[in-house]
Amino acid sequence: MNYTRRGALQGAISYVYIGDIDGKIQNDKKFPEISILGSRFYYNSTIPAHPNVGSGAFSGFSYTSSAYGALMSWTWDDDEQDVESRLKVSFLLEHADQSIDTGFTLFDFDNDGSQEICYRDEKTLRIISAIQPIVKLNTAASSTGAVRFSKEIRSWTGFEYPSIADIDGDGSADMIVMGSYRGSDTQGYIFAVQADPLQTSFAPAPKVWNQFMYHPLKINEDLTTPLINLHPLKMQYVLEKMQVHRQRRLFIMQILCRQLFQQSLTES
């Protein structure tokens, strides 16, 4: 799938991120989205829209003047016969990041089984739900809309992304990002942002986020490393059959790994 970048921007294209952000089903199957962060693009033809969002979902798409590019998500089209055309666009999120080097985090903040996007560009920290195919940069935040949370946090950006952890032990996830109050600031801060406890709470999260390539089963909450690293897909399959919710599955898998680690110490 080819597109032309506008060369005025400094950045290239980001890491590839994979996760189910819309929860939609095709032919009784769930296919995750494959997402990248890119600069402005100009297709030589119509953007190939996935059937889940409708053939005309991106017709006439144009950027907001202040947007530097878009996070673009592709999804496998199970009905497409042409192998080279099976990946189709299912979601576009405008961003304001000239570097195109920032990352984003997928986390199920509202425990509905689909992951929201947590992203902070040069201007704003947002939680975005892919309930509509296009989310413009100026979309206002609301509890039921595509932008569930928005807070102005400035940054010149680099290779960074939000960390998610329950750092205050209240049972609700916190977002941890670097930034400043103004783009002209010469010093920055570490912001820990949480939901308003009087209005809502986020899903529970582990207490640690220990490294850039984080995975919840690779580290215990006391920062010890599990001696026995069980394959997460096998454990996930069993817990799904038990109808255990995704966030709880992660905790159960952590507990099992910790118990096996302690058992191995006793036996040795």
PDB file of C-alpha atoms in Angstrom:
ATOM      1  CA  MET A   1       0.000   0.000   0.000  1.00  0.00           C
ATOM      2  CA  ASN A   2       1.787   3.112  -1.203  1.00  0.00           C
ATOM      3  CA  TYR A   3       1.317   6.711  -0.155  1.00  0.00           C
ATOM      4  CA  THR A   4       3.289   9.903  -0.661  1.00  0.00           C
ATOM      5  CA  ARG A   5       4.678  11.790   2.325  1.00  0.00           C
ATOM      6  CA  ARG A   6       4.992  15.549   2.434  1.00  0.00           C
ATOM      7  CA  GLY A   7       8.734  16.090   2.798  1.00  0.00           C
ATOM      8  CA  ALA A   8       8.601  19.267   4.907  1.00  0.00           C
ATOM      9  CA  LEU A   9       8.355  17.376   8.175  1.00  0.00           C
ATOM     10  CA  GLN A  10      11.328  16.062  10.123  1.00  0.00           C
ATOM     11  CA  GLY A  11      10.052  12.627  11.078  1.00  0.00           C
ATOM     12  CA  ALA A  12       9.725   9.303   9.365  1.00  0.00           C
ATOM     13  CA  ILE A  13       7.371   6.507  10.416  1.00  0.00           C
ATOM     14  CA  SER A  14       7.068   5.006  13.878  1.00  0.00           C
ATOM     15  CA  TYR A  15       7.213   1.538  15.351  1.00  0.00           C
ATOM     16  CA  VAL A  16       4.411  -0.844  14.454  1.00  0.00           C
ATOM     17  CA  TYR A  17       1.758  -1.380  17.160  1.00  0.00           C
ATOM     18  CA  ILE A  18      -0.677  -4.309  17.181  1.00  0.00           C
ATOM     19  CA  GLY A  19      -3.839  -4.573  19.290  1.00  0.00           C
ATOM     20  CA  ASP A  20      -7.620  -4.746  19.134  1.00  0.00           C
ATOM     21  CA  ILE A  21      -8.761  -1.125  19.449  1.00  0.00           C
ATOM     22  CA  ASP A  22     -12.294  -1.343  18.034  1.00  0.00           C
ATOM     23  CA  GLY A  23     -13.587  -4.755  19.189  1.00  0.00           C
ATOM     24  CA  LYS A  24     -15.302  -5.337  15.847  1.00  0.00           C
ATOM     25  CA  ILE A  25     -15.909  -8.811  14.414  1.00  0.00           C
ATOM     26  CA  GLN A  26     -15.867 -10.029  10.807  1.00  0.00           C
ATOM     27  CA  ASN A  27     -17.085 -13.542   9.933  1.00  0.00           C
ATOM     28  CA  ASP A  28     -17.152 -14.422  13.653  1.00  0.00           C
ATOM     29  CA  LYS A  29     -13.457 -13.517  13.894  1.00  0.00           C
ATOM     30  CA  LYS A  30     -11.652 -10.722  15.697  1.00  0.00           C
ATOM     31  CA  PHE A  31      -8.728  -9.197  13.843  1.00  0.00           C
ATOM     32  CA  PRO A  32      -6.378  -6.769  15.635  1.00  0.00           C
ATOM     33  CA  GLU A  33      -5.454  -3.413  14.165  1.00  0.00           C
ATOM     34  CA  ILE A  34      -1.923  -2.803  12.880  1.00  0.00           C
ATOM     35  CA  SER A  35      -1.089   0.829  13.609  1.00  0.00           C
ATOM     36  CA  ILE A  36       1.726   3.251  12.814  1.00  0.00           C
ATOM     37  CA  LEU A  37       2.281   6.944  13.404  1.00  0.00           C
ATOM     38  CA  GLY A  38       3.034   8.829  10.199  1.00  0.00           C
ATOM     39  CA  SER A  39       3.389  12.290   8.724  1.00  0.00           C
ATOM     40  CA  ARG A  40       0.825  13.695   6.322  1.00  0.00           C
ATOM     41  CA  PHE A  41       0.040  11.315   3.491  1.00  0.00           C
ATOM     42  CA  TYR A  42      -1.550  11.796   0.106  1.00  0.00           C
ATOM     43  CA  TYR A  43      -2.980   8.712  -1.553  1.00  0.00           C
ATOM     44  CA  ASN A  44      -2.861   8.450  -5.303  1.00  0.00           C
ATOM     45  CA  SER A  45      -6.324   6.916  -5.068  1.00  0.00           C
ATOM     46  CA  THR A  46      -9.122   6.530  -2.535  1.00  0.00           C
ATOM     47  CA  ILE A  47      -8.053   5.302   0.905  1.00  0.00           C
ATOM     48  CA  PRO A  48      -8.975   1.571   0.997  1.00  0.00           C
ATOM     49  CA  ALA A  49     -11.539   1.425   3.813  1.00  0.00           C
ATOM     50  CA  HIS A  50     -12.216  -1.762   5.751  1.00  0.00           C
ATOM     51  CA  PRO A  51     -15.782  -3.173   5.464  1.00  0.00           C
ATOM     52  CA  ASN A  52     -16.244  -2.754   9.223  1.00  0.00           C
ATOM     53  CA  VAL A  53     -16.186   1.043   8.824  1.00  0.00           C
ATOM     54  CA  GLY A  54     -17.920   1.284   5.435  1.00  0.00           C
ATOM     55  CA  SER A  55     -16.592   1.840   1.937  1.00  0.00           C
ATOM     56  CA  GLY A  56     -16.977   5.625   2.082  1.00  0.00           C
ATOM     57  CA  ALA A  57     -15.602   6.166   5.579  1.00  0.00           C
ATOM     58  CA  PHE A  58     -12.564   8.149   4.390  1.00  0.00           C
ATOM     59  CA  SER A  59     -14.007   9.792   1.292  1.00  0.00           C
ATOM     60  CA  GLY A  60     -12.915  13.408   1.071  1.00  0.00           C
ATOM     61  CA  PHE A  61     -10.636  13.151   4.120  1.00  0.00           C
ATOM     62  CA  SER A  62      -8.529  16.270   4.653  1.00  0.00           C
ATOM     63  CA  TYR A  63      -6.282  17.265   7.510  1.00  0.00           C
ATOM     64  CA  THR A  64      -6.980  19.846  10.174  1.00  0.00           C
ATOM     65  CA  SER A  65      -4.580  22.747   9.472  1.00  0.00           C
ATOM     66  CA  SER A  66      -2.696  22.242  12.766  1.00  0.00           C
ATOM     67  CA  ALA A  67      -2.252  18.466  12.343  1.00  0.00           C
ATOM     68  CA  TYR A  68       1.199  17.158  11.414  1.00  0.00           C
ATOM     69  CA  GLY A  69       0.015  13.705  10.425  1.00  0.00           C
ATOM     70  CA  ALA A  70      -2.088  10.766  11.495  1.00  0.00           C
ATOM     71  CA  LEU A  71      -1.968   7.535  13.394  1.00  0.00           C
ATOM     72  CA  MET A  72      -3.241   5.061  10.814  1.00  0.00           C
ATOM     73  CA  SER A  73      -4.618   1.599  11.581  1.00  0.00           C
ATOM     74  CA  TRP A  74      -5.062  -1.280   9.158  1.00  0.00           C
ATOM     75  CA  THR A  75      -7.187  -4.383   9.693  1.00  0.00           C
ATOM     76  CA  TRP A  76      -7.225  -7.703   7.834  1.00  0.00           C
ATOM     77  CA  ASP A  77     -10.197  -8.007   5.469  1.00  0.00           C
ATOM     78  CA  ASP A  78     -11.255 -11.640   5.652  1.00  0.00           C
ATOM     79  CA  ASP A  79     -13.466 -11.333   2.552  1.00  0.00           C
ATOM     80  CA  GLU A  80     -10.855  -9.829   0.237  1.00  0.00           C
ATOM     81  CA  GLN A  81      -9.608 -12.291  -2.398  1.00  0.00           C
ATOM     82  CA  ASP A  82      -6.598 -10.251  -3.522  1.00  0.00           C
ATOM     83  CA  VAL A  83      -3.824 -11.095  -1.040  1.00  0.00           C
ATOM     84  CA  GLU A  84      -2.024  -7.790  -1.607  1.00  0.00           C
ATOM     85  CA  SER A  85      -5.187  -5.829  -0.782  1.00  0.00           C
ATOM     86  CA  ARG A  86      -6.296  -7.615   2.385  1.00  0.00           C
ATOM     87  CA  LEU A  87      -4.994  -4.947   4.766  1.00  0.00           C
ATOM     88  CA  LYS A  88      -7.414  -2.004   4.731  1.00  0.00           C
ATOM     89  CA  VAL A  89      -7.627   1.196   6.733  1.00  0.00           C
ATOM     90  CA  SER A  90      -9.994   1.047   9.711  1.00  0.00           C
ATOM     91  CA  PHE A  91      -9.006   4.083  11.787  1.00  0.00           C
ATOM     92  CA  LEU A  92      -7.324   7.501  11.456  1.00  0.00           C
ATOM     93  CA  LEU A  93      -6.251   9.680  14.390  1.00  0.00           C
ATOM     94  CA  GLU A  94      -4.759  13.108  13.701  1.00  0.00           C
ATOM     95  CA  HIS A  95      -1.750  14.125  15.784  1.00  0.00           C
ATOM     96  CA  ALA A  96       0.478  17.156  16.405  1.00  0.00           C
ATOM     97  CA  ASP A  97       3.963  15.630  16.528  1.00  0.00           C
ATOM     98  CA  GLN A  98       6.586  16.811  14.046  1.00  0.00           C
ATOM     99  CA  SER A  99       9.161  14.194  15.063  1.00  0.00           C
ATOM    100  CA  ILE A 100       6.882  11.207  14.259  1.00  0.00           C
ATOM    101  CA  ASP A 101       9.011   9.351  16.839  1.00  0.00           C
ATOM    102  CA  THR A 102       6.556   9.275  19.730  1.00  0.00           C
ATOM    103  CA  GLY A 103       4.885   6.022  20.676  1.00  0.00           C
ATOM    104  CA  PHE A 104       1.458   5.250  22.036  1.00  0.00           C
ATOM    105  CA  THR A 105       0.139   2.792  24.598  1.00  0.00           C
ATOM    106  CA  LEU A 106      -2.829   0.450  24.298  1.00  0.00           C
ATOM    107  CA  PHE A 107      -4.772  -0.102  27.526  1.00  0.00           C
ATOM    108  CA  ASP A 108      -8.385  -1.025  28.321  1.00  0.00           C
ATOM    109  CA  PHE A 109      -9.153   1.923  30.588  1.00  0.00           C
ATOM    110  CA  ASP A 110     -12.901   1.260  30.889  1.00  0.00           C
ATOM    111  CA  ASN A 111     -12.769  -2.563  31.074  1.00  0.00           C
ATOM    112  CA  ASP A 112     -15.008  -3.070  28.042  1.00  0.00           C
ATOM    113  CA  GLY A 113     -12.727  -5.606  26.325  1.00  0.00           C
ATOM    114  CA  SER A 114     -11.342  -3.195  23.690  1.00  0.00           C
ATOM    115  CA  GLN A 115      -8.145  -1.250  24.191  1.00  0.00           C
ATOM    116  CA  GLU A 116      -8.075   2.523  24.114  1.00  0.00           C
ATOM    117  CA  ILE A 117      -5.147   4.482  22.695  1.00  0.00           C
ATOM    118  CA  CYS A 118      -3.176   6.571  25.193  1.00  0.00           C
ATOM    119  CA  TYR A 119      -1.083   9.125  23.330  1.00  0.00           C
ATOM    120  CA  ARG A 120       0.682  12.424  23.994  1.00  0.00           C
ATOM    121  CA  ASP A 121       2.017  14.491  21.102  1.00  0.00           C
ATOM    122  CA  GLU A 122       3.599  17.953  21.289  1.00  0.00           C
ATOM    123  CA  LYS A 123       0.502  19.478  22.854  1.00  0.00           C
ATOM    124  CA  THR A 124      -1.963  17.098  24.476  1.00  0.00           C
ATOM    125  CA  LEU A 125      -2.298  13.834  26.399  1.00  0.00           C
ATOM    126  CA  ARG A 126      -5.381  11.969  25.182  1.00  0.00           C
ATOM    127  CA  ILE A 127      -7.244   8.704  25.653  1.00  0.00           C
ATOM    128  CA  ILE A 128      -8.911   7.786  22.380  1.00  0.00           C
ATOM    129  CA  SER A 129     -11.549   5.157  21.682  1.00  0.00           C
ATOM    130  CA  ALA A 130     -11.867   3.927  18.092  1.00  0.00           C
ATOM    131  CA  ILE A 131     -15.668   4.141  18.029  1.00  0.00           C
ATOM    132  CA  GLN A 132     -15.594   6.215  14.825  1.00  0.00           C
ATOM    133  CA  PRO A 133     -13.258   5.866  11.819  1.00  0.00           C
ATOM    134  CA  ILE A 134     -11.741   9.373  11.977  1.00  0.00           C
ATOM    135  CA  VAL A 135     -10.768  11.364  15.079  1.00  0.00           C
ATOM    136  CA  LYS A 136      -9.727  14.924  14.271  1.00  0.00           C
ATOM    137  CA  LEU A 137      -7.176  16.873  16.271  1.00  0.00           C
ATOM    138  CA  ASN A 138      -9.776  19.322  17.594  1.00  0.00           C
ATOM    139  CA  THR A 139     -12.242  16.643  18.811  1.00  0.00           C
ATOM    140  CA  ALA A 140     -13.501  17.594  22.282  1.00  0.00           C
ATOM    141  CA  ALA A 141     -13.262  15.150  25.184  1.00  0.00           C
ATOM    142  CA  SER A 142     -16.365  13.507  26.640  1.00  0.00           C
ATOM    143  CA  SER A 143     -17.018  10.401  28.718  1.00  0.00           C
ATOM    144  CA  THR A 144     -18.823   8.620  25.856  1.00  0.00           C
ATOM    145  CA  GLY A 145     -17.095  10.137  22.801  1.00  0.00           C
ATOM    146  CA  ALA A 146     -14.076   9.135  20.742  1.00  0.00           C
ATOM    147  CA  VAL A 147     -11.783  11.237  22.970  1.00  0.00           C
ATOM    148  CA  ARG A 148     -12.408  10.001  26.509  1.00  0.00           C
ATOM    149  CA  PHE A 149      -9.783  12.161  28.216  1.00  0.00           C
ATOM    150  CA  SER A 150      -7.706  15.188  27.223  1.00  0.00           C
ATOM    151  CA  LYS A 151      -5.151  17.271  29.125  1.00  0.00           C
ATOM    152  CA  GLU A 152      -2.715  19.843  27.778  1.00  0.00           C
ATOM    153  CA  ILE A 153       0.855  18.649  28.383  1.00  0.00           C
ATOM    154  CA  ARG A 154       3.530  20.121  26.113  1.00  0.00           C
ATOM    155  CA  SER A 155       6.673  18.416  24.837  1.00  0.00           C
ATOM    156  CA  TRP A 156       9.280  18.759  22.109  1.00  0.00           C
ATOM    157  CA  THR A 157       8.883  14.954  21.824  1.00  0.00           C
ATOM    158  CA  GLY A 158      11.366  12.190  21.178  1.00  0.00           C
ATOM    159  CA  PHE A 159      11.349   8.419  21.558  1.00  0.00           C
ATOM    160  CA  GLU A 160       8.738   8.379  24.339  1.00  0.00           C
ATOM    161  CA  TYR A 161       5.274   7.108  25.111  1.00  0.00           C
ATOM    162  CA  PRO A 162       2.912   7.062  28.133  1.00  0.00           C
ATOM    163  CA  SER A 163       3.505   4.480  30.846  1.00  0.00           C
ATOM    164  CA  ILE A 164       0.496   2.948  32.605  1.00  0.00           C
ATOM    165  CA  ALA A 165       0.753   1.794  36.226  1.00  0.00           C
ATOM    166  CA  ASP A 166      -1.092   2.070  39.530  1.00  0.00           C
ATOM    167  CA  ILE A 167       1.566   4.138  41.286  1.00  0.00           C
ATOM    168  CA  ASP A 168      -0.580   5.273  44.235  1.00  0.00           C
ATOM    169  CA  GLY A 169      -2.216   1.921  45.034  1.00  0.00           C
ATOM    170  CA  ASP A 170      -5.824   3.090  44.647  1.00  0.00           C
ATOM    171  CA  GLY A 171      -6.802   0.291  42.260  1.00  0.00           C
ATOM    172  CA  SER A 172      -7.085   2.648  39.254  1.00  0.00           C
ATOM    173  CA  ALA A 173      -4.501   3.025  36.488  1.00  0.00           C
ATOM    174  CA  ASP A 174      -2.373   6.170  36.275  1.00  0.00           C
ATOM    175  CA  MET A 175      -0.771   7.645  33.140  1.00  0.00           C
ATOM    176  CA  ILE A 176       2.846   8.757  33.516  1.00  0.00           C
ATOM    177  CA  VAL A 177       4.331  11.081  30.884  1.00  0.00           C
ATOM    178  CA  MET A 178       7.117  13.643  30.586  1.00  0.00           C
ATOM    179  CA  GLY A 179       6.395  17.180  29.461  1.00  0.00           C
ATOM    180  CA  SER A 180       5.979  20.802  30.457  1.00  0.00           C
ATOM    181  CA  TYR A 181       3.301  23.436  30.852  1.00  0.00           C
ATOM    182  CA  ARG A 182       4.481  25.507  27.880  1.00  0.00           C
ATOM    183  CA  GLY A 183       6.321  24.591  24.708  1.00  0.00           C
ATOM    184  CA  SER A 184       8.953  27.237  25.459  1.00  0.00           C
ATOM    185  CA  ASP A 185       9.895  25.754  28.856  1.00  0.00           C
ATOM    186  CA  THR A 186      13.572  24.837  29.203  1.00  0.00           C
ATOM    187  CA  GLN A 187      12.879  22.278  31.924  1.00  0.00           C
ATOM    188  CA  GLY A 188      10.352  19.485  32.088  1.00  0.00           C
ATOM    189  CA  TYR A 189       8.413  17.474  34.603  1.00  0.00           C
ATOM    190  CA  ILE A 190       7.094  13.966  35.089  1.00  0.00           C
ATOM    191  CA  PHE A 191       3.291  14.103  35.142  1.00  0.00           C
ATOM    192  CA  ALA A 192       1.218  11.410  36.830  1.00  0.00           C
ATOM    193  CA  VAL A 193      -2.363  11.754  35.594  1.00  0.00           C
ATOM    194  CA  GLN A 194      -5.349   9.856  36.979  1.00  0.00           C
ATOM    195  CA  ALA A 195      -9.121   9.800  36.569  1.00  0.00           C
ATOM    196  CA  ASP A 196     -11.252  12.085  38.699  1.00  0.00           C
ATOM    197  CA  PRO A 197     -12.276   9.736  41.561  1.00  0.00           C
ATOM    198  CA  LEU A 198     -15.561  11.620  42.019  1.00  0.00           C
ATOM    199  CA  GLN A 199     -16.617  10.928  38.426  1.00  0.00           C
ATOM    200  CA  THR A 200     -15.028   7.683  37.281  1.00  0.00           C
ATOM    201  CA  SER A 201     -12.061   5.370  37.723  1.00  0.00           C
ATOM    202  CA  PHE A 202      -9.808   3.579  35.306  1.00  0.00           C
ATOM    203  CA  ALA A 203      -9.281  -0.187  35.163  1.00  0.00           C
ATOM    204  CA  PRO A 204      -6.736  -1.672  37.588  1.00  0.00           C
ATOM    205  CA  ALA A 205      -3.131  -1.914  36.457  1.00  0.00           C
ATOM    206  CA  PRO A 206       0.124  -3.447  37.746  1.00  0.00           C
ATOM    207  CA  LYS A 207       2.248  -1.283  40.042  1.00  0.00           C
ATOM    208  CA  VAL A 208       5.344  -1.283  37.834  1.00  0.00           C
ATOM    209  CA  TRP A 209       6.319  -0.453  34.251  1.00  0.00           C
ATOM    210  CA  ASN A 210       9.978  -1.320  34.316  1.00  0.00           C
ATOM    211  CA  GLN A 211      11.351  -0.886  30.799  1.00  0.00           C
ATOM    212  CA  PHE A 212      10.771   0.532  27.326  1.00  0.00           C
ATOM    213  CA  MET A 213       9.656  -2.800  25.811  1.00  0.00           C
ATOM    214  CA  TYR A 214       7.356  -3.583  28.742  1.00  0.00           C
ATOM    215  CA  HIS A 215       5.297  -6.758  29.104  1.00  0.00           C
ATOM    216  CA  PRO A 216       3.321  -7.485  32.307  1.00  0.00           C
ATOM    217  CA  LEU A 217       4.391 -11.147  32.430  1.00  0.00           C
ATOM    218  CA  LYS A 218       8.122 -10.425  32.153  1.00  0.00           C
ATOM    219  CA  ILE A 219       8.446  -8.709  35.544  1.00  0.00           C
ATOM    220  CA  ASN A 220       6.960  -9.155  39.017  1.00  0.00           C
ATOM    221  CA  GLU A 221       5.626  -6.204  40.986  1.00  0.00           C
ATOM    222  CA  ASP A 222       8.618  -6.435  43.357  1.00  0.00           C
ATOM    223  CA  LEU A 223      10.862  -6.045  40.271  1.00  0.00           C
ATOM    224  CA  THR A 224      12.079  -9.639  40.394  1.00  0.00           C
ATOM    225  CA  THR A 225      12.103 -11.559  37.121  1.00  0.00           C
ATOM    226  CA  PRO A 226       9.971 -14.728  36.861  1.00  0.00           C
ATOM    227  CA  LEU A 227      12.244 -17.789  36.769  1.00  0.00           C
ATOM    228  CA  ILE A 228       9.665 -19.736  34.762  1.00  0.00           C
ATOM    229  CA  ASN A 229       8.271 -17.737  31.891  1.00  0.00           C
ATOM    230  CA  LEU A 230       5.008 -19.367  30.842  1.00  0.00           C
ATOM    231  CA  HIS A 231       3.817 -18.755  27.317  1.00  0.00           C
ATOM    232  CA  PRO A 232       1.176 -16.001  27.644  1.00  0.00           C
ATOM    233  CA  LEU A 233      -0.930 -17.228  24.700  1.00  0.00           C
ATOM    234  CA  LYS A 234      -1.482 -20.638  26.302  1.00  0.00           C
ATOM    235  CA  MET A 235      -2.480 -19.096  29.629  1.00  0.00           C
ATOM    236  CA  GLN A 236      -4.658 -16.520  27.906  1.00  0.00           C
ATOM    237  CA  TYR A 237      -6.531 -19.239  26.005  1.00  0.00           C
ATOM    238  CA  VAL A 238      -7.366 -21.107  29.225  1.00  0.00           C
ATOM    239  CA  LEU A 239      -8.490 -17.944  31.033  1.00  0.00           C
ATOM    240  CA  GLU A 240     -10.597 -16.836  28.066  1.00  0.00           C
ATOM    241  CA  LYS A 241     -12.393 -20.183  28.177  1.00  0.00           C
ATOM    242  CA  MET A 242     -13.017 -19.489  31.868  1.00  0.00           C
ATOM    243  CA  GLN A 243     -14.536 -16.124  30.773  1.00  0.00           C
ATOM    244  CA  VAL A 244     -12.112 -14.113  32.888  1.00  0.00           C
ATOM    245  CA  HIS A 245     -11.918 -10.441  31.852  1.00  0.00           C
ATOM    246  CA  ARG A 246      -8.763  -9.276  30.098  1.00  0.00           C
ATOM    247  CA  GLN A 247      -7.356  -7.059  32.863  1.00  0.00           C
ATOM    248  CA  ARG A 248      -8.023  -9.756  35.460  1.00  0.00           C
ATOM    249  CA  ARG A 249      -6.364 -12.314  33.184  1.00  0.00           C
ATOM    250  CA  LEU A 250      -3.151 -10.288  33.273  1.00  0.00           C
ATOM    251  CA  PHE A 251      -3.198 -10.232  37.080  1.00  0.00           C
ATOM    252  CA  ILE A 252      -3.942 -13.956  37.338  1.00  0.00           C
ATOM    253  CA  MET A 253      -1.106 -14.730  34.939  1.00  0.00           C
ATOM    254  CA  GLN A 254       1.265 -12.614  37.017  1.00  0.00           C
ATOM    255  CA  ILE A 255       0.208 -14.389  40.211  1.00  0.00           C
ATOM    256  CA  LEU A 256       0.704 -17.823  38.642  1.00  0.00           C
ATOM    257  CA  CYS A 257       4.178 -16.868  37.428  1.00  0.00           C
ATOM    258  CA  ARG A 258       5.065 -15.610  40.906  1.00  0.00           C
ATOM    259  CA  GLN A 259       3.819 -18.806  42.564  1.00  0.00           C
ATOM    260  CA  LEU A 260       5.798 -20.966  40.181  1.00  0.00           C
ATOM    261  CA  PHE A 261       8.880 -18.861  40.876  1.00  0.00           C
ATOM    262  CA  GLN A 262       8.479 -19.303  44.651  1.00  0.00           C
ATOM    263  CA  GLN A 263       7.861 -23.029  44.204  1.00  0.00           C
ATOM    264  CA  SER A 264      11.046 -23.398  42.173  1.00  0.00           C
ATOM    265  CA  LEU A 265      13.041 -21.713  44.968  1.00  0.00           C
ATOM    266  CA  THR A 266      11.553 -24.109  47.555  1.00  0.00           C
ATOM    267  CA  GLU A 267      12.312 -27.189  45.463  1.00  0.00           C
ATOM    268  CA  SER A 268      15.894 -26.089  44.815  1.00  0.00           C
TER     269      SER A 268
END
